[in-house]
Coordinates of C-alpha atoms in Angstrom, one line a residue:
P901 CA -29.0 10.7 21.0
K902 CA -28.4 14.3 19.8
D903 CA -25.7 14.9 17.1
A904 CA -22.5 16.2 18.6
L905 CA -19.0 17.1 17.5
M906 CA -15.9 16.4 19.5
P907 CA -14.3 19.7 20.5
D908 CA -11.0 20.6 18.9
G909 CA -9.3 20.8 22.3
L910 CA -10.3 17.2 23.1
I911 CA -9.1 16.0 19.7
D912 CA -5.8 17.7 20.2
K913 CA -5.5 16.3 23.8
I914 CA -6.0 12.7 22.4
L915 CA -3.6 13.2 19.5
D916 CA -0.9 14.8 21.8
E917 CA -1.2 11.9 24.4
L918 CA -1.0 9.3 21.6
S919 CA 2.0 11.1 20.2
E920 CA 3.7 11.1 23.6
I921 CA 3.5 7.3 23.8
G922 CA 4.6 6.8 20.1
Y923 CA 1.3 5.3 19.1
A924 CA 1.6 3.5 15.8
N925 CA -1.5 1.4 15.5
R926 CA -4.9 2.4 14.0
I927 CA -7.2 5.4 14.4
S928 CA -10.7 5.2 12.8
F929 CA -12.4 8.6 12.5
Y930 CA -16.0 7.3 12.9
N931 CA -18.3 5.5 15.3
N932 CA -21.9 5.0 14.1
N933 CA -21.8 8.3 12.4
E934 CA -21.1 9.9 9.0
P935 CA -17.6 11.5 9.4
L936 CA -17.8 13.5 6.1
L937 CA -20.6 15.6 7.7
D938 CA -18.0 17.2 9.9
K939 CA -16.4 19.9 7.8
R940 CA -13.3 19.7 9.9
I941 CA -12.5 16.1 8.9
F942 CA -9.8 17.0 6.4
D943 CA -8.0 19.1 9.0
I944 CA -8.5 16.5 11.8
V945 CA -6.9 13.9 9.6
A946 CA -4.0 16.2 8.7
R947 CA -3.4 17.0 12.4
A948 CA -3.4 13.3 13.2
R949 CA -0.9 12.6 10.4
R950 CA 1.5 15.3 11.6
R951 CA 1.5 14.1 15.1
L952 CA 1.3 10.4 14.5
P953 CA 3.3 9.7 11.3
R954 CA 3.4 5.9 11.8
T955 CA -0.3 5.5 12.7
Y956 CA -2.8 3.9 10.2
L957 CA -5.6 6.3 9.6
E958 CA -8.9 5.2 8.2
I959 CA -12.5 6.3 7.6
K960 CA -15.7 4.5 6.8
T961 CA -18.5 6.5 5.1
N962 CA -21.9 5.7 3.6
G963 CA -20.9 7.8 0.6
L964 CA -24.1 9.9 0.5
V965 CA -22.1 13.2 0.5
L966 CA -18.9 11.8 -1.0
T967 CA -17.4 13.5 -4.0
A968 CA -14.2 12.8 -6.0
E969 CA -12.8 16.1 -4.5
H970 CA -13.5 14.7 -1.0
V971 CA -11.5 11.6 -1.8
L972 CA -8.5 13.6 -3.1
R973 CA -8.6 16.0 -0.2
I974 CA -8.8 13.3 2.5
F975 CA -5.9 11.3 1.0
E976 CA -3.9 14.5 0.6
A977 CA -4.5 15.2 4.3
G978 CA -2.8 11.8 5.1
L979 CA -5.6 9.2 5.3
D980 CA -4.4 5.6 4.6
Q981 CA -7.7 4.0 3.7
L982 CA -11.2 5.1 2.8
Y983 CA -14.0 2.6 3.0
V984 CA -17.3 3.4 1.3
N985 CA -20.4 1.3 2.3
D986 CA -22.9 1.9 -0.4
Y987 CA -26.2 1.0 1.1
V988 CA -28.6 -0.1 -1.7
P989 CA -31.8 -2.1 -1.8
D990 CA -30.9 -4.4 -4.7
G991 CA -27.2 -5.1 -4.4
Q992 CA -26.3 -2.8 -7.4
P993 CA -24.1 0.2 -6.8
S994 CA -25.9 3.5 -6.5
R995 CA -25.7 5.9 -9.4
H996 CA -24.0 8.5 -7.1
I997 CA -21.2 6.2 -6.1
L998 CA -20.7 5.0 -9.7
Q999 CA -20.3 8.7 -10.8
V1000 CA -17.7 9.3 -8.0
Q1001 CA -15.9 6.1 -9.1
E1002 CA -15.9 7.1 -12.7
A1003 CA -14.4 10.5 -11.9
L1004 CA -11.7 8.9 -9.8
D1005 CA -10.9 6.3 -12.5
R1006 CA -10.5 9.1 -15.1
L1007 CA -8.0 10.9 -12.8
E1008 CA -6.1 7.7 -12.2
H1009 CA -6.0 6.8 -15.9
A1010 CA -4.5 10.3 -16.4
G1011 CA -1.8 9.3 -14.0
R1012 CA -3.1 11.2 -10.9
Q1013 CA -1.6 10.0 -7.7
V1014 CA -2.0 11.4 -4.2
N1015 CA 1.1 11.4 -1.9
G1016 CA 2.8 9.0 -4.3
R1017 CA 0.1 6.4 -4.4
F1018 CA -2.8 5.7 -6.8
I1019 CA -6.3 6.3 -5.4
S1020 CA -7.5 2.8 -6.1
E1021 CA -4.9 1.4 -3.7
R1022 CA -6.6 3.1 -0.8
L1023 CA -10.3 3.3 -1.7
V1024 CA -12.6 0.3 -1.0
I1025 CA -16.2 0.5 -2.2
S1026 CA -18.6 -2.2 -1.0
T1027 CA -22.3 -2.5 -1.7
R1028 CA -24.4 -3.3 1.4
Q1029 CA -28.0 -4.2 1.8
V1030 CA -30.1 -1.5 3.4
N1031 CA -31.8 -3.9 5.8
E1032 CA -28.6 -6.0 6.5
V1033 CA -28.1 -7.0 10.1
L1034 CA -24.5 -7.5 11.0
S1035 CA -24.4 -7.4 14.8
T1036 CA -26.6 -6.5 17.8
R1037 CA -24.4 -3.4 18.5
A1038 CA -24.1 -4.6 22.1
G1039 CA -27.9 -5.2 22.2
T1040 CA -28.7 -1.6 21.0
A1041 CA -29.3 -2.2 17.3
P1042 CA -33.0 -1.5 16.5
N1043 CA -33.0 -4.2 13.8
R1044 CA -31.1 -6.8 15.9
G1045 CA -32.2 -10.4 15.8
A1046 CA -33.5 -12.1 18.9
L1047 CA -30.9 -13.7 21.2
H1048 CA -32.6 -16.7 22.9
E1049 CA -29.7 -17.5 25.2
P1050 CA -26.4 -15.9 26.2
L1051 CA -23.5 -16.6 23.9
R1052 CA -20.9 -18.9 25.3
L1053 CA -18.0 -17.2 23.8
A1054 CA -15.5 -14.7 25.1
C1055 CA -15.6 -11.2 23.4
F1056 CA -12.3 -9.9 22.3
R1057 CA -13.4 -6.4 21.3
P1058 CA -12.6 -4.6 24.6
F1059 CA -9.0 -5.8 24.2
E1060 CA -8.5 -4.6 20.6
M1061 CA -10.5 -1.4 20.3
M1062 CA -11.3 1.7 22.4
T1063 CA -14.1 4.0 21.4
V1064 CA -14.3 7.6 22.5
N1065 CA -17.5 9.6 22.0
P1066 CA -17.6 13.4 21.4
A1067 CA -17.9 14.1 25.2
G1068 CA -14.8 12.0 25.8
D1069 CA -16.6 9.0 27.3
V1070 CA -14.9 5.6 26.7
G1071 CA -17.1 2.6 26.4
V1072 CA -16.3 -0.8 27.8
C1073 CA -17.7 -2.2 24.6
S1074 CA -16.8 -0.6 21.3
S1075 CA -20.2 -1.6 19.9
D1076 CA -22.1 0.1 22.7
R1077 CA -23.3 3.0 20.5
Y1078 CA -25.0 4.9 23.4
F1079 CA -22.1 4.5 25.8
R1080 CA -24.4 3.0 28.4
N1081 CA -21.5 1.3 30.2
P1082 CA -18.6 3.9 30.2
M1083 CA -15.4 2.9 31.8
G1084 CA -14.0 6.4 32.0
N1085 CA -13.6 9.7 30.3
V1086 CA -10.5 11.0 28.4
T1087 CA -11.1 14.6 29.4
T1088 CA -10.4 13.7 33.1
F1089 CA -7.5 11.3 32.4
N1090 CA -4.0 12.7 32.1
Y1091 CA -1.0 10.8 31.0
D1092 CA 2.7 11.7 31.3
A1093 CA 5.8 10.2 29.7
N1094 CA 6.7 8.6 33.1
D1095 CA 3.6 6.4 32.9
N1096 CA 2.1 8.2 35.9
L1097 CA -1.6 8.9 36.1
K1098 CA -2.4 12.4 37.2

């Protein structure tokens, strides 16, 4: 699929409607993409924090473009947790991520906090294998393992997570990276405080 950015108007619509219902769960600013490539990400997080003060905001990044300044800016914007998946072939942290970590450690040892909390409380760095297979991504992962018979387990993901793509499509399955089975679109859905659909 072609790279796409969610329009600012749609971001604001989603945030406003979540604010209307007092949403206080989790928002993850990623879905099979690299969120730090969107130069608006700091502003998007800040807008979400203003409208949804009790919501848990998180980002996962592969860390390829991450800098210590990015970490400070994203936490200053109001992010709760930043996860870095450092994909390496040998299980050893990449030189780039080690440099970012060292810069942040120096700041923290000097007493630097962001919004009253130390950086290390909200930054999780994990090394991951480049060829690691974690799931089939609803059957769309190119490196998925073979499934010889259907699983005999119920899937809880549709009941705990909703994924919205840049066009506003909502997938039945949050792991359906291509949104092949959409269940609706948030651009055509309107909510009001009286629980009436428009």
